[in-house]
Amino acid sequence: MKTNPGRFFEDYRIGETITHAVPRTVSGGERALYHALYPARHALYSSDEFARASGLSASPIDDLVAFHVVFGKTVPDISLNAVANLGYAEGRWLAPVYPGDTLRSESTVIGLKENSNGKSGVVYVRTRGLNQNGDCVLEYVRWVMVRKNRLDAPAPEAVVPELKKALAPADLVIPAGLDFTRYDFALAGEPHRWGDYQVGEQIDHVDGVTIEEAEHMIATRLWQNTAKVHFDATFRDDGKRLIYGGHIISMARALSFNGLANAQMIVALNGGAHANPCFSGDTVKAWSEVLDKADTDAPGVGAIRLRLVAVKQGAAPFALKGEDGKYAPEVLLDLDYWAVMPK
Amino acid sequence: MKTNPGRFFEDYRIGETITHAVPRTVSGGERALYHALYPARHALYSSDEFARASGLSASPIDDLVAFHVVFGKTVPDISLNAVANLGYAEGRWLAPVYPGDTLRSESTVIGLKENSNGKSGVVYVRTRGLNQNGDCVLEYVRWVMVRKNRLDAPAPEAVVPELKKALAPADLVIPAGLDFTRYDFALAGEPHRWGDYQVGEQIDHVDGVTIEEAEHMIATRLWQNTAKVHFDATFRDDGKRLIYGGHIISMARALSFNGLANAQMIVALNGGAHANPCFSGDTVKAWSEVLDKADTDAPGVGAIRLRLVAVKQGAAPFALKGEDGKYAPEVLLDLDYWAVMPK
Amino acid sequence: MKTNPGRFFEDYRIGETITHAVPRTVSGGERALYHALYPARHALYSSDEFARASGLSASPIDDLVAFHVVFGKTVPDISLNAVANLGYAEGRWLAPVYPGDTLRSESTVIGLKENSNGKSGVVYVRTRGLNQNGDCVLEYVRWVMVRKNRLDAPAPEAVVPELKKALAPADLVIPAGLDFTRYDFALAGEPHRWGDYQVGEQIDHVDGVTIEEAEHMIATRLWQNTAKVHFDATFRDDGKRLIYGGHIISMARALSFNGLANAQMIVALNGGAHANPCFSGDTVKAWSEVLDKADTDAPGVGAIRLRLVAVKQGAAPFALKGEDGKYAPEVLLDLDYWAVMPK
């Protein structure tokens, strides 16, 4: 058979590293498309001049573009036969990605645990995004539930990695040269500094975007994520195309500009859950909560840990989970990340 | 509150200059998207070779891209609480914008007049688009009706600027170096020269485009115009997303290629009215009328003043206003601009 | 009349060469859009590094981008009054197209045959795409049925060119410098070499994409193909917008990655038929058949001749034509091309 059947649970081995296919050179084209698909307005990713005034050589490609490009490459090897995307942890952005850079991905299997039903299991991988110089620009752990193909394949010895609940401030990598001492708050869009945010503070980002089929498919293809559930209306029994979870991440992050315009760069992903599926016609809104704050050694740069929640129409203000501990049905995404802000 | 509430009528002061947020570096990405979103075919904006043969260093970014980028930045400060976009005047393109340029915007308040109902007022601003060298690449006056927040705020002294009905030929700035003496009409797409157009002549541009939600949202976001009425289907009572007026301007201008292929560069915006709203599913067509002609000092370059009218399905040929002086319900846009053509 | 009425059958003369309008400079923007509109993953067109390791200077613009750009320019002169697009032959890609290149098109009339009804005729043209250096990057023959405007115009002497059923291996032009001896199959996405494919082998490419109005219009406009039947929902009696046949070619070719990931570059188009129309809401899938194989002089490079068939929902596996010799109603495209693969 010439087509890719994907890997099944019994095909993974602890410690093996999978080279993912199709390296990708990014350009101003990906950048413009990102601005066209999401209401992204963070100045550092919009203006070369603003980025240079912040100590970088030019405006990088959005951190989430890097994430999506790296993630998309893993789909044919990791999640083609996945039943569920269970979680993220220990995500770190290690170097900015610039137009002209070429990204590729590789994943190491760091955990395996067969389910008691014997029909599927959980696979943990640590994925790294590498540029043309071999520098790791991004790494994260993801775990997915994957079907078995041969139900009689023996269960592997269970290995469940210990993962940090959140990256510690000392784990964060601030881009080399980043300097916010000359930060222009007027050009950035909001006056609020790192010191103006309090742990526990919640921010309703106000704006909403109604999702269209064409847009989520254009976005998902752009990251060369070809999982058929996103594109083929004949694939699911209900005739609906499931929207790539990363589309909701980017939409929510872009919406969070209104209230967090100065949370410029994402430096870590502590965790995340795609709480409920999203479909075309849903209207996505977002709110954030300040979870933690930390100082950094970079001049003028503070770190802020944020919960970013995407919801759809009908959500109650700041509602997250019910008394049963389950996500409210209108919650689409619950993401925990560190960003850097001017002090 | 961390989110932007926008300015209300009582927040503007005559003479103040507002720095708008989020500078933007444009690239071949914005250019490609413009060609993908509109049936734009003017050769000067499509081919570096054609632009060089016309005396420019390369093919600029479309004049309307410059307009939309500059305009989009003003929305959070000028029109977030606007009830209506009332008019444009004295618009001039002062220098071409090239890939790699970074644009920012600022607006000076030049007029204020509270409405007699005491609930809103008209704000006049002169907006300038600046590149990374501080050169003004575009300026225009816009006036909008803005709500008051504190109804007891005192009415400011009424100041209504005197605005030109149209730019005079002497006001037009022809891009430095522009030379149409070696103009290739075959490559440009039509044989008609400046001398072939007569004042009063009307041109039906024939082609039509049916508008999709995904397309107008992609376009509007590309200009970082985040007014929620364009994106959030839950915002208006009728569940419709209102299409950004600039989308209709670009659509009509691109459709006008068929009959005005040689009206290459827009150099001035004399005025414009968004006569009726446009929604997804409408089919947009366009017609033009030659309002004036003028010679220029640039070699081989003539100026032509055009009325560009966008209409939707059901419009009568060349119909504009009824006997009551009001726009026909199928008229979407009535724009008055100067362009330059080969003589 | 200032607008373009298009040419009618009686307007073509054997031997004349038509210069098509609107040259186009391509950039990373067109490349990014191509990846966003189609699930394109061939590594040579995705990564500068991969292309350099294959002996090229950088990653070229997809071969089908070159085709669409060249083809789009011919529409106003060749097919504006066409009743049907009848066929392609003798298509060859002669040089890669890179970001920064400027393309233009010209067509020579090589055949004319009036239909017996006297109301239309078949026009054969050989179209060439030229870059800014005047190098021909692409050529192909297309024939279309075009309406007559003046029914009393005399029928021209019938000239029907002899066209090759398929390009011979000796006709194929392999890009200068192409070298697959260091080909990285892991990065390319599949392990199958040229030697692994057998003549007669059929491959079901598995994945499907449901077509949206916004996407096919964005794609078609990107190639500056402005035929109103693709854009104007009021044009056809049934209110449907007909999808540009080239959109189906690109969709099918991109889907064929799954099973033909190493069929990297298209070097010849032997023939093609748009068997049935496609409309928004249809779900497109694809299958291929190996028609022929040939060695080449380039190091590590083999040539493979493929039939690429696009079908829509409801198609039987590998079904092409019925017993009556007509295409099954679910077949959208039957394309015959040569590609190059690593040996």
mmCIF file of C-alpha atoms in Angstrom, chain A residues 21-27 29-30 33 37 69 73 214-226 231, chain B residues 32, chain C residues 27-48 50 59-65 68 99 209 215 218-219 222-223 247 250-251 253-255 257 264:
data_model
loop_
_atom_site.group_PDB
_atom_site.id
_atom_site.type_symbol
_atom_site.label_atom_id
_atom_site.label_comp_id
_atom_site.label_asym_id
_atom_site.label_seq_id
_atom_site.Cartn_x
_atom_site.Cartn_y
_atom_site.Cartn_z
ATOM 1 C CA ALA A 21 7.933 14.946 6.941
ATOM 2 C CA VAL A 22 7.757 18.076 4.841
ATOM 3 C CA PRO A 23 10.041 20.841 6.044
ATOM 4 C CA ARG A 24 8.623 24.291 5.438
ATOM 5 C CA THR A 25 10.186 27.638 4.613
ATOM 6 C CA VAL A 26 8.068 30.508 5.928
ATOM 7 C CA SER A 27 7.831 33.979 4.419
ATOM 8 C CA GLY A 29 3.094 35.170 2.930
ATOM 9 C CA GLU A 30 2.440 33.086 6.024
ATOM 10 C CA LEU A 33 -2.253 35.073 6.008
ATOM 11 C CA LEU A 37 -7.246 34.707 9.367
ATOM 12 C CA VAL A 69 3.759 24.581 11.533
ATOM 13 C CA LYS A 73 3.968 18.003 10.626
ATOM 14 C CA ALA A 214 -13.491 28.362 4.402
ATOM 15 C CA GLU A 215 -11.470 30.149 7.043
ATOM 16 C CA HIS A 216 -10.706 27.247 9.336
ATOM 17 C CA MET A 217 -9.812 25.048 6.366
ATOM 18 C CA ILE A 218 -7.503 27.686 4.875
ATOM 19 C CA ALA A 219 -5.805 28.074 8.256
ATOM 20 C CA THR A 220 -5.451 24.376 8.927
ATOM 21 C CA ARG A 221 -4.089 23.626 5.461
ATOM 22 C CA LEU A 222 -1.621 26.471 5.837
ATOM 23 C CA TRP A 223 -0.008 24.448 8.625
ATOM 24 C CA GLN A 224 -0.072 21.364 6.367
ATOM 25 C CA ASN A 225 -2.312 19.655 8.892
ATOM 26 C CA THR A 226 -4.293 17.350 6.638
ATOM 27 C CA PHE A 231 -11.846 18.993 5.537
ATOM 28 C CA ALA B 32 -0.847 38.276 -3.026
ATOM 29 C CA SER C 27 6.405 36.044 -4.274
ATOM 30 C CA GLY C 28 6.230 34.086 -1.057
ATOM 31 C CA GLY C 29 2.676 35.367 -0.846
ATOM 32 C CA GLU C 30 1.453 33.293 -3.767
ATOM 33 C CA ARG C 31 3.338 30.341 -2.347
ATOM 34 C CA ALA C 32 1.736 30.647 1.089
ATOM 35 C CA LEU C 33 -1.695 31.039 -0.439
ATOM 36 C CA TYR C 34 -1.191 27.919 -2.511
ATOM 37 C CA HIS C 35 -0.433 25.956 0.646
ATOM 38 C CA ALA C 36 -3.481 27.476 2.307
ATOM 39 C CA LEU C 37 -5.875 26.695 -0.527
ATOM 40 C CA TYR C 38 -4.707 23.149 -1.306
ATOM 41 C CA PRO C 39 -3.357 20.382 0.919
ATOM 42 C CA ALA C 40 -0.055 20.691 -0.961
ATOM 43 C CA ARG C 41 2.840 18.999 0.792
ATOM 44 C CA HIS C 42 5.463 18.096 -1.821
ATOM 45 C CA ALA C 43 8.713 18.901 -0.024
ATOM 46 C CA LEU C 44 10.507 20.461 -2.971
ATOM 47 C CA TYR C 45 7.858 23.219 -3.085
ATOM 48 C CA SER C 46 7.707 23.623 0.676
ATOM 49 C CA SER C 47 11.331 23.913 1.776
ATOM 50 C CA ASP C 48 14.244 25.914 0.423
ATOM 51 C CA PHE C 50 15.028 20.444 0.551
ATOM 52 C CA SER C 59 12.175 26.122 -3.529
ATOM 53 C CA PRO C 60 10.318 27.001 -6.721
ATOM 54 C CA ILE C 61 6.713 28.171 -6.921
ATOM 55 C CA ASP C 62 4.497 25.102 -7.420
ATOM 56 C CA ASP C 63 4.359 23.982 -11.063
ATOM 57 C CA LEU C 64 0.602 24.396 -11.016
ATOM 58 C CA VAL C 65 0.914 27.977 -9.769
ATOM 59 C CA HIS C 68 -2.581 28.824 -13.395
ATOM 60 C CA PRO C 99 9.709 34.064 -6.001
ATOM 61 C CA VAL C 209 -11.925 17.994 0.699
ATOM 62 C CA GLU C 215 -11.972 29.110 -1.432
ATOM 63 C CA ILE C 218 -9.922 33.187 -3.797
ATOM 64 C CA ALA C 219 -7.890 30.653 -5.760
ATOM 65 C CA LEU C 222 -5.251 34.685 -7.402
ATOM 66 C CA TRP C 223 -4.509 33.579 -10.965
ATOM 67 C CA HIS C 247 -9.016 24.431 -8.926
ATOM 68 C CA SER C 250 -4.654 21.566 -7.989
ATOM 69 C CA MET C 251 -6.892 19.933 -5.397
ATOM 70 C CA ARG C 253 -2.702 16.907 -7.378
ATOM 71 C CA ALA C 254 -2.337 17.987 -3.735
ATOM 72 C CA LEU C 255 -4.481 15.083 -2.529
ATOM 73 C CA PHE C 257 0.578 13.478 -2.079
ATOM 74 C CA GLN C 264 7.854 15.870 -6.834
#
